[in-house]
Amino acid sequence: MIHRGSATLRSGTRTDQGRAATVTKRIGGYARISLDKDGDELGVDRQREDYTYYAAARVGWEIVRDYIDNDVSAYKKNVTRPEFERLLIDLKSGALDGVVAYDLDRLMRQPMDLERLIGIFEDNPKLVFGTVTQDYDLSTTDGRTMARVMVTMANKASADASRRIARKHRELADAGKNGGSHRAFGWNDDRVTVKQDEAELILKAHDDLLAGTRLSTITRSWQALGVKTARESVKPISRTAVKAILTNWRLCGYRAVKGEIHYGKDGNPVIAEWASITTPERVSAVREVLAERSEKFRNEGNTNGYRYLLTGVVRCAECGTRMVPKRRSDYIPGSKRSAFSYACPTKSEGGCGKVSRQGEALDSWITTLVHDAQAALLAAPHAEMPETFPGEARLAEIEAEKAEYLEARRSNKITASTLIALLEPLEKEQEQLKRDRNWFVVEKARAQDTVNLSDDFERLPIERQKAVIMKHVKAVIVHPVGKGARKFNPELLEIVWA
């Protein structure tokens, strides 16, 4: 494996008489490969071996640090190469006296990156530079000119290859065929038939997400099960990878490009060649839920919301402010005292600071009330949710109307401006109906999420417990207890049922 040390701040050696001997040049070695499918770093290891031999043949050159960007593109402008950036910083600060790489295109494929490096060499002409394949002297005008020509050619080669690959992927997408060479999570190696055990994980995760479970909780459960990505990464599966799996449009049999549905010439989603795992409505609902949670977190940033059962539900009767959970710093595990309380914020925090209540006692009481309410609800006759979204017929009508207007435009019966004027209100209505359908799927899943509170409740993750509570309770109003009163009194609680 590759050793990445720290740059040594030794500038040279001297004889006992103080006369200068061979000056040691502190060299940074750089290696990069754009694609490492197996993650074994063999490509960058080979580059490192070659430039190490090259540096050893140069008098006084000593590689003091390896800068390795494995599985990272140098062509894509939106990609940051962490080790390349570190290399530039160390060269500029004087921690290095030069750099060596296998080839110039390992260092750079964008002219702007070359100019950044040239700027550093112009500021310090004593810096040295070398590549295994060719020699470029960035301290001279001729050397810099040749480097610019070579990087420009490498950039053009990358652009041409990118254009050809993009066109090929477009053709595959239009035909609904697989792109790439690896299977996707949920499918077998033939990339067409469903891998049953992974599909079951996906479907359960969808159910849990729609019922209120957080993505982080699902990620931890997959990690505990030893679930790996389709490429069998040695690292534990990440939250980002789980999210990408659960929101992939290919799950419902749609062909996607860069994470978005690919539409055919007829304006409809391209149906792929592989078997589907779930429905488009289900995937759309999962994406809607995750987007809403991300937006809520950005706006509120409340990390306590998933640590305590009644966060956001309990309110102060004196000022109406939401009460916040506060853990007692003097709590001793096993003691009879409460570990935390729900308290009204102080005046400086927007509340009155006059009301608080024992956390465990309040949680327990509300859970019991919800248990009784749910049992009564299940026993009583109630209207079932419809099997299909009530707006489905209108969505079909909109599609038919849009097709009719498009045909009229193709036949020159209406102008382009008239077409746009007709389509815009339809598309707006269609978008709203699709969002309504997403939340219909979510509410239907939550309505079917029946939990036996006496048996299952404690085993649920905290966010699912909150979802169960909030299905029945809109707010809990907490009244002051009065002076000297410490015993928990349920009569001082006012429940606002959902």
XYZ file of C-alpha atoms in Angstrom:
498
model
C 0.000 0.000 0.000
C 1.009 3.625 -0.443
C 2.702 5.445 2.414
C 1.824 9.107 2.711
C 4.290 10.828 5.007
C 4.777 14.495 5.845
C 7.195 16.781 4.031
C 10.598 16.928 5.773
C 11.971 20.409 6.369
C 15.651 19.499 5.679
C 17.273 21.831 3.154
C 20.657 20.176 2.677
C 23.798 18.620 4.199
C 27.264 19.959 5.006
C 30.717 18.486 5.653
C 32.442 18.721 9.034
C 34.446 21.685 7.720
C 31.196 23.560 6.943
C 31.685 23.407 3.171
C 28.503 22.747 1.194
C 28.150 19.144 0.057
C 25.409 17.764 -2.204
C 22.226 19.678 -1.455
C 19.251 17.426 -0.771
C 16.171 18.410 -2.738
C 12.939 17.638 -0.901
C 10.714 16.197 -3.624
C 6.979 15.528 -3.583
C 5.888 12.550 -5.674
C 2.452 12.776 -7.328
C 0.378 9.886 -8.713
C -3.188 9.841 -10.007
C -5.571 7.574 -11.852
C -9.059 8.562 -13.007
C -10.803 5.235 -12.453
C -9.972 2.500 -9.973
C -12.932 0.128 -10.209
C -11.609 -2.341 -7.659
C -10.146 0.206 -5.234
C -6.855 -1.713 -4.946
C -4.644 1.289 -5.924
C -2.508 -0.863 -8.247
C -2.363 1.858 -10.924
C -1.052 4.571 -8.607
C 1.301 2.051 -6.977
C 2.924 1.430 -10.375
C 3.284 5.175 -10.974
C 4.833 5.623 -7.535
C 7.332 2.834 -8.171
C 8.377 4.379 -11.516
C 8.813 7.936 -10.274
C 10.693 6.685 -7.195
C 13.297 5.021 -9.448
C 13.447 8.186 -11.561
C 14.058 10.394 -8.521
C 16.718 8.007 -7.158
C 18.714 8.491 -10.373
C 18.789 12.275 -9.838
C 21.598 13.534 -7.628
C 20.320 14.864 -4.312
C 16.612 14.188 -4.985
C 14.781 12.639 -2.027
C 11.059 11.950 -2.069
C 9.776 13.130 1.300
C 6.053 12.751 0.658
C 3.714 10.960 -1.766
C 0.616 12.849 -2.956
C -1.881 10.269 -4.208
C -5.237 11.038 -5.856
C -6.673 7.603 -6.586
C -9.889 7.256 -8.607
C -9.999 11.029 -9.240
C -10.372 12.827 -12.581
C -8.021 15.676 -13.526
C -10.204 16.682 -16.487
C -13.553 17.374 -14.817
C -13.683 20.989 -13.661
C -16.094 20.317 -10.781
C -13.791 17.718 -9.184
C -11.387 18.771 -6.427
C -8.202 16.745 -6.087
C -7.272 16.962 -2.384
C -3.675 15.742 -2.731
C -2.963 17.932 -5.776
C -4.135 20.940 -3.771
C -1.941 19.859 -0.848
C 1.023 19.545 -3.232
C 0.574 23.122 -4.496
C 0.350 24.427 -0.912
C 3.569 22.635 0.114
C 5.420 23.858 -2.987
C 4.291 27.431 -2.385
C 5.137 27.364 1.338
C 8.644 26.049 0.759
C 8.066 22.670 2.369
C 9.123 21.100 -0.954
C 11.912 21.861 -3.408
C 10.242 20.175 -6.368
C 7.802 17.631 -7.722
C 8.040 14.433 -9.742
C 5.299 12.433 -11.512
C 5.062 9.584 -13.982
C 3.716 11.847 -16.736
C 2.562 15.437 -17.097
C -1.032 14.337 -17.739
C -1.078 12.581 -14.349
C -0.600 15.989 -12.765
C -2.835 18.055 -15.046
C -5.348 17.818 -17.848
C -6.696 21.332 -17.444
C -4.618 24.326 -18.617
C -5.807 26.325 -15.582
C -4.186 23.781 -13.241
C -0.913 24.001 -15.182
C -0.945 27.789 -14.926
C -1.322 27.542 -11.144
C 1.764 25.303 -11.001
C 3.719 27.510 -13.415
C 2.913 30.544 -11.260
C 4.561 28.833 -8.275
C 7.661 27.949 -10.336
C 7.903 31.535 -11.655
C 7.870 32.829 -8.075
C 10.605 30.362 -7.088
C 12.885 29.488 -10.056
C 14.968 27.136 -7.869
C 12.162 24.568 -7.764
C 12.803 21.392 -9.775
C 10.348 19.366 -11.845
C 10.511 15.978 -13.500
C 8.400 13.260 -15.140
C 9.349 9.697 -16.006
C 8.167 9.872 -19.624
C 9.595 13.284 -20.669
C 11.629 16.133 -19.226
C 10.031 19.548 -18.782
C 11.875 22.440 -17.172
C 9.158 24.692 -15.770
C 11.768 27.225 -14.709
C 12.438 28.152 -18.381
C 10.218 29.787 -21.009
C 10.737 26.932 -23.473
C 9.902 24.321 -20.843
C 6.724 26.099 -19.814
C 5.666 26.513 -23.462
C 6.160 22.804 -24.156
C 4.208 21.909 -20.999
C 1.354 24.164 -22.088
C 1.237 22.470 -25.498
C 1.205 18.982 -23.953
C -1.509 19.820 -21.401
C -3.638 21.437 -24.114
C -3.318 18.267 -26.217
C -4.184 16.093 -23.198
C -7.207 18.323 -22.497
C -8.404 17.973 -26.110
C -7.958 14.200 -25.960
C -10.049 14.083 -22.786
C -12.712 16.350 -24.315
C -12.920 14.185 -27.459
C -13.165 11.008 -25.394
C -15.787 12.581 -23.138
C -17.868 13.602 -26.144
C -17.714 10.103 -27.655
C -18.583 8.466 -24.336
C -21.474 10.887 -23.753
C -22.877 10.113 -27.212
C -22.592 6.373 -26.597
C -24.336 6.703 -23.226
C -27.085 8.747 -24.891
C -27.669 5.958 -27.429
C -27.793 3.348 -24.638
C -30.201 5.518 -22.645
C -32.511 6.016 -25.645
C -32.637 2.236 -26.083
C -33.231 1.619 -22.360
C -30.011 -0.382 -22.090
C -27.517 -0.569 -19.245
C -24.466 1.680 -19.280
C -21.124 0.936 -17.662
C -19.815 -2.487 -16.762
C -20.836 -3.036 -13.131
C -24.148 -4.272 -11.838
C -26.341 -1.953 -9.810
C -27.332 -2.761 -6.222
C -30.517 -4.831 -6.383
C -29.676 -6.694 -9.586
C -27.629 -9.766 -10.438
C -24.425 -9.758 -12.477
C -26.461 -9.939 -15.699
C -27.743 -6.451 -14.675
C -31.262 -7.443 -15.780
C -32.690 -9.881 -13.240
C -33.412 -8.864 -9.642
C -31.115 -9.954 -6.800
C -33.763 -10.945 -4.290
C -31.955 -10.383 -0.987
C -30.871 -6.855 -1.973
C -34.308 -6.055 -3.390
C -35.887 -7.020 -0.055
C -33.497 -4.663 1.744
C -34.522 -1.842 -0.593
C -38.261 -2.462 -0.188
C -38.001 -2.630 3.604
C -35.936 0.556 3.654
C -38.610 2.282 1.536
C -41.302 1.164 3.983
C -39.253 2.406 6.929
C -38.481 5.769 5.313
C -42.112 6.420 4.461
C -43.103 5.441 8.004
C -40.701 7.987 9.504
C -37.353 6.221 9.939
C -34.300 8.373 9.235
C -31.850 7.557 6.456
C -29.011 7.498 9.020
C -30.833 4.813 11.025
C -31.278 2.664 7.917
C -27.609 3.159 7.038
C -26.529 1.965 10.484
C -28.770 -1.100 10.226
C -27.282 -1.984 6.816
C -23.787 -1.544 8.210
C -24.646 -3.842 11.129
C -25.834 -6.454 8.611
C -22.568 -6.146 6.691
C -24.266 -4.867 3.519
C -21.780 -3.817 0.828
C -22.180 -1.735 -2.313
C -22.530 -3.516 -5.665
C -18.769 -3.081 -6.147
C -18.091 -4.872 -2.843
C -16.177 -1.959 -1.289
C -14.112 -2.954 1.734
C -15.386 0.105 3.614
C -18.765 0.072 5.417
C -21.575 1.261 3.182
C -22.045 5.025 3.541
C -25.154 7.143 4.026
C -24.537 8.711 0.602
C -24.411 5.282 -1.042
C -27.618 4.139 0.696
C -29.423 7.313 -0.386
C -28.274 6.838 -3.996
C -29.540 3.244 -3.950
C -32.950 4.066 -2.465
C -33.644 7.037 -4.764
C -32.417 5.484 -8.028
C -35.053 5.721 -10.755
C -33.902 2.384 -12.168
C -35.702 0.764 -9.192
C -39.000 1.355 -10.993
C -37.706 0.279 -14.404
C -36.927 3.777 -15.711
C -33.711 4.591 -17.561
C -31.939 7.473 -15.838
C -29.056 9.721 -16.867
C -27.027 11.479 -14.155
C -29.659 10.632 -11.574
C -32.633 12.027 -13.499
C -35.309 10.268 -15.563
C -34.368 9.970 -19.251
C -37.254 10.872 -21.546
C -37.687 9.527 -25.056
C -38.684 11.409 -28.186
C -42.344 10.817 -27.320
C -41.879 12.760 -24.062
C -42.377 9.695 -21.869
C -39.817 8.069 -19.535
C -37.705 5.460 -21.313
C -38.550 1.999 -19.991
C -35.377 0.033 -19.299
C -34.477 -3.537 -20.234
C -34.119 -4.688 -16.616
C -36.807 -5.915 -14.227
C -38.223 -3.329 -11.841
C -38.188 -3.655 -8.047
C -40.894 -1.141 -7.137
C -43.231 1.445 -8.691
C -42.488 4.981 -9.962
C -44.912 6.391 -7.379
C -42.997 4.695 -4.571
C -39.599 6.007 -5.695
C -41.044 9.483 -6.202
C -42.530 9.454 -2.679
C -39.224 8.358 -1.128
C -37.392 11.150 -2.948
C -40.027 13.659 -1.763
C -39.663 12.565 1.879
C -35.877 12.784 1.803
C -35.969 16.189 0.094
C -38.419 17.505 2.707
C -36.230 16.271 5.578
C -33.118 17.866 4.048
C -34.976 21.157 3.674
C -36.266 20.959 7.247
C -32.785 20.275 8.591
C -31.336 23.214 6.637
C -34.029 25.535 7.965
C -34.182 24.320 11.573
C -30.920 22.491 12.182
C -32.492 20.774 15.226
C -30.389 17.742 16.161
C -32.341 17.149 19.404
C -35.465 16.395 17.347
C -34.446 12.774 16.962
C -33.049 12.278 20.468
C -36.167 12.972 22.513
C -39.656 11.663 21.926
C -41.714 14.831 22.362
C -39.429 17.492 20.875
C -41.580 19.945 18.934
C -44.800 18.595 20.492
C -44.638 19.933 24.079
C -45.608 23.584 24.616
C -45.605 25.910 27.582
C -49.127 26.878 28.769
C -47.855 30.263 30.001
C -46.361 31.605 26.758
C -47.135 28.988 24.105
C -43.469 28.434 23.236
C -42.248 24.958 22.297
C -40.453 23.423 25.259
C -36.975 22.012 24.700
C -35.329 18.908 26.191
C -32.545 19.536 28.689
C -30.348 16.754 30.045
C -29.409 17.030 33.723
C -25.637 17.307 34.147
C -25.877 15.907 37.718
C -27.864 12.816 36.735
C -26.511 9.523 38.100
C -27.580 6.381 36.189
C -29.770 4.153 38.352
C -30.967 6.964 40.576
C -34.644 7.888 40.965
C -34.114 11.378 39.566
C -35.089 12.205 36.023
C -32.274 12.147 33.446
C -33.768 15.025 31.474
C -36.674 17.425 31.442
C -38.717 19.405 28.956
C -38.372 23.099 29.810
C -39.671 26.369 28.428
C -36.758 28.428 27.046
C -35.658 31.502 28.979
C -36.805 34.991 27.984
C -33.542 35.608 26.121
C -34.250 32.446 24.084
C -37.835 33.423 23.211
C -39.791 31.773 26.049
C -40.734 32.611 29.622
C -38.636 30.019 31.458
C -41.424 29.328 33.984
C -42.500 25.769 33.112
C -40.658 22.436 33.045
C -41.586 18.768 33.401
C -39.802 15.463 34.050
C -38.904 13.983 30.671
C -39.300 10.245 31.275
C -42.597 10.635 33.132
C -44.064 12.828 30.402
C -42.891 10.491 27.622
C -44.357 7.478 29.404
C -47.712 9.139 30.063
C -48.176 10.312 26.476
C -47.168 6.902 25.113
C -49.832 5.264 27.286
C -52.483 7.737 26.095
C -51.536 7.139 22.456
C -51.647 3.383 23.050
C -55.221 3.651 24.315
C -56.201 6.051 21.509
C -54.774 3.780 18.837
C -56.508 0.720 20.268
C -59.832 2.596 20.245
C -59.211 3.836 16.712
C -58.487 0.340 15.409
C -61.589 -1.046 17.132
C -63.907 1.648 15.767
C -65.227 1.585 12.183
C -63.306 4.030 10.020
C -63.049 4.955 6.388
C -60.262 3.206 4.493
C -57.911 5.223 2.316
C -58.570 4.690 -1.403
C -56.326 2.174 -3.134
C -55.253 4.637 -5.819
C -54.555 8.358 -5.797
C -57.829 10.283 -6.369
C -56.141 12.615 -8.842
C -54.893 9.814 -11.106
C -57.694 10.327 -13.646
C -56.915 14.042 -13.889
C -53.225 13.272 -14.456
C -54.191 11.030 -17.363
C -56.424 13.791 -18.771
C -53.540 16.276 -18.594
C -51.266 13.900 -20.491
C -53.918 13.487 -23.173
C -54.442 17.256 -23.440
C -50.698 17.888 -23.738
C -50.414 15.270 -26.476
C -53.317 16.875 -28.341
C -51.714 20.338 -28.214
C -48.344 18.978 -29.345
C -49.970 17.256 -32.302
C -51.764 20.491 -33.176
C -48.420 22.302 -33.203
C -46.823 19.623 -35.397
C -49.725 20.043 -37.831
C -49.244 23.853 -37.799
C -52.741 24.354 -36.444
C -51.412 26.529 -33.611
C -48.309 28.687 -33.198
C -45.410 27.966 -30.851
C -46.424 30.828 -28.560
C -49.979 29.464 -28.360
C -48.595 26.015 -27.536
C -46.537 27.391 -24.630
C -49.511 29.383 -23.328
C -51.618 26.205 -23.346
C -48.943 23.960 -21.818
C -47.778 26.137 -18.930
C -50.949 25.959 -16.765
C -51.268 22.229 -17.498
C -47.671 21.573 -16.467
C -48.136 23.590 -13.294
C -51.261 21.601 -12.386
C -49.511 18.351 -13.291
C -46.537 19.141 -11.065
C -48.804 19.874 -8.091
C -50.812 16.693 -8.653
C -47.614 14.637 -8.742
C -46.521 16.139 -5.423
C -49.972 15.408 -3.989
C -49.602 11.834 -5.223
C -46.228 11.523 -3.510
C -47.724 12.509 -0.172
C -50.724 10.245 -0.783
C -48.252 7.332 -1.031
C -46.529 8.519 2.159
C -49.771 8.880 4.133
C -51.022 5.516 2.904
C -47.791 3.854 4.038
C -48.040 5.521 7.455
C -51.690 4.550 7.819
C -50.724 0.930 7.192
C -47.827 1.142 9.652
C -49.690 -0.382 12.593
C -47.505 -0.730 15.668
C -48.407 -2.737 18.759
C -47.366 -0.149 21.335
C -47.195 -2.633 24.165
C -44.889 -5.025 22.273
C -43.111 -3.155 19.486
C -42.866 0.476 20.492
C -39.648 0.315 22.533
C -37.877 -1.580 19.743
C -38.570 1.129 17.171
C -35.962 3.824 16.432
C -36.771 7.153 18.088
C -37.916 8.786 14.840
C -40.471 6.009 14.238
C -41.707 6.395 17.824
C -42.154 10.121 17.158
C -44.080 9.355 13.953
C -46.470 7.094 15.895
C -47.010 9.753 18.579
C -47.546 12.581 16.092
C -50.081 10.521 14.154
C -52.355 10.954 17.171
C -51.091 13.993 19.095
C -50.741 17.495 17.670
C -49.506 19.168 20.857
C -49.137 18.681 24.614
C -49.783 21.852 26.637
C -47.915 21.807 29.967
C -49.290 23.935 32.829
C -47.216 25.153 35.811
C -47.146 22.876 38.864
C -47.106 25.615 41.488
C -44.687 26.210 44.334
C -43.208 23.210 46.102
C -44.962 20.603 43.941
C -42.621 17.960 42.524
C -44.777 14.895 41.898
C -45.735 14.346 38.267
C -49.400 15.331 37.814
C -51.127 14.301 34.535
C -54.009 16.696 35.302
C -51.693 19.568 34.458
C -51.339 18.309 30.880
C -53.664 19.349 28.076
C -53.658 17.107 24.980
C -54.434 18.509 21.529
C -55.333 15.475 19.451
C -54.460 15.342 15.749
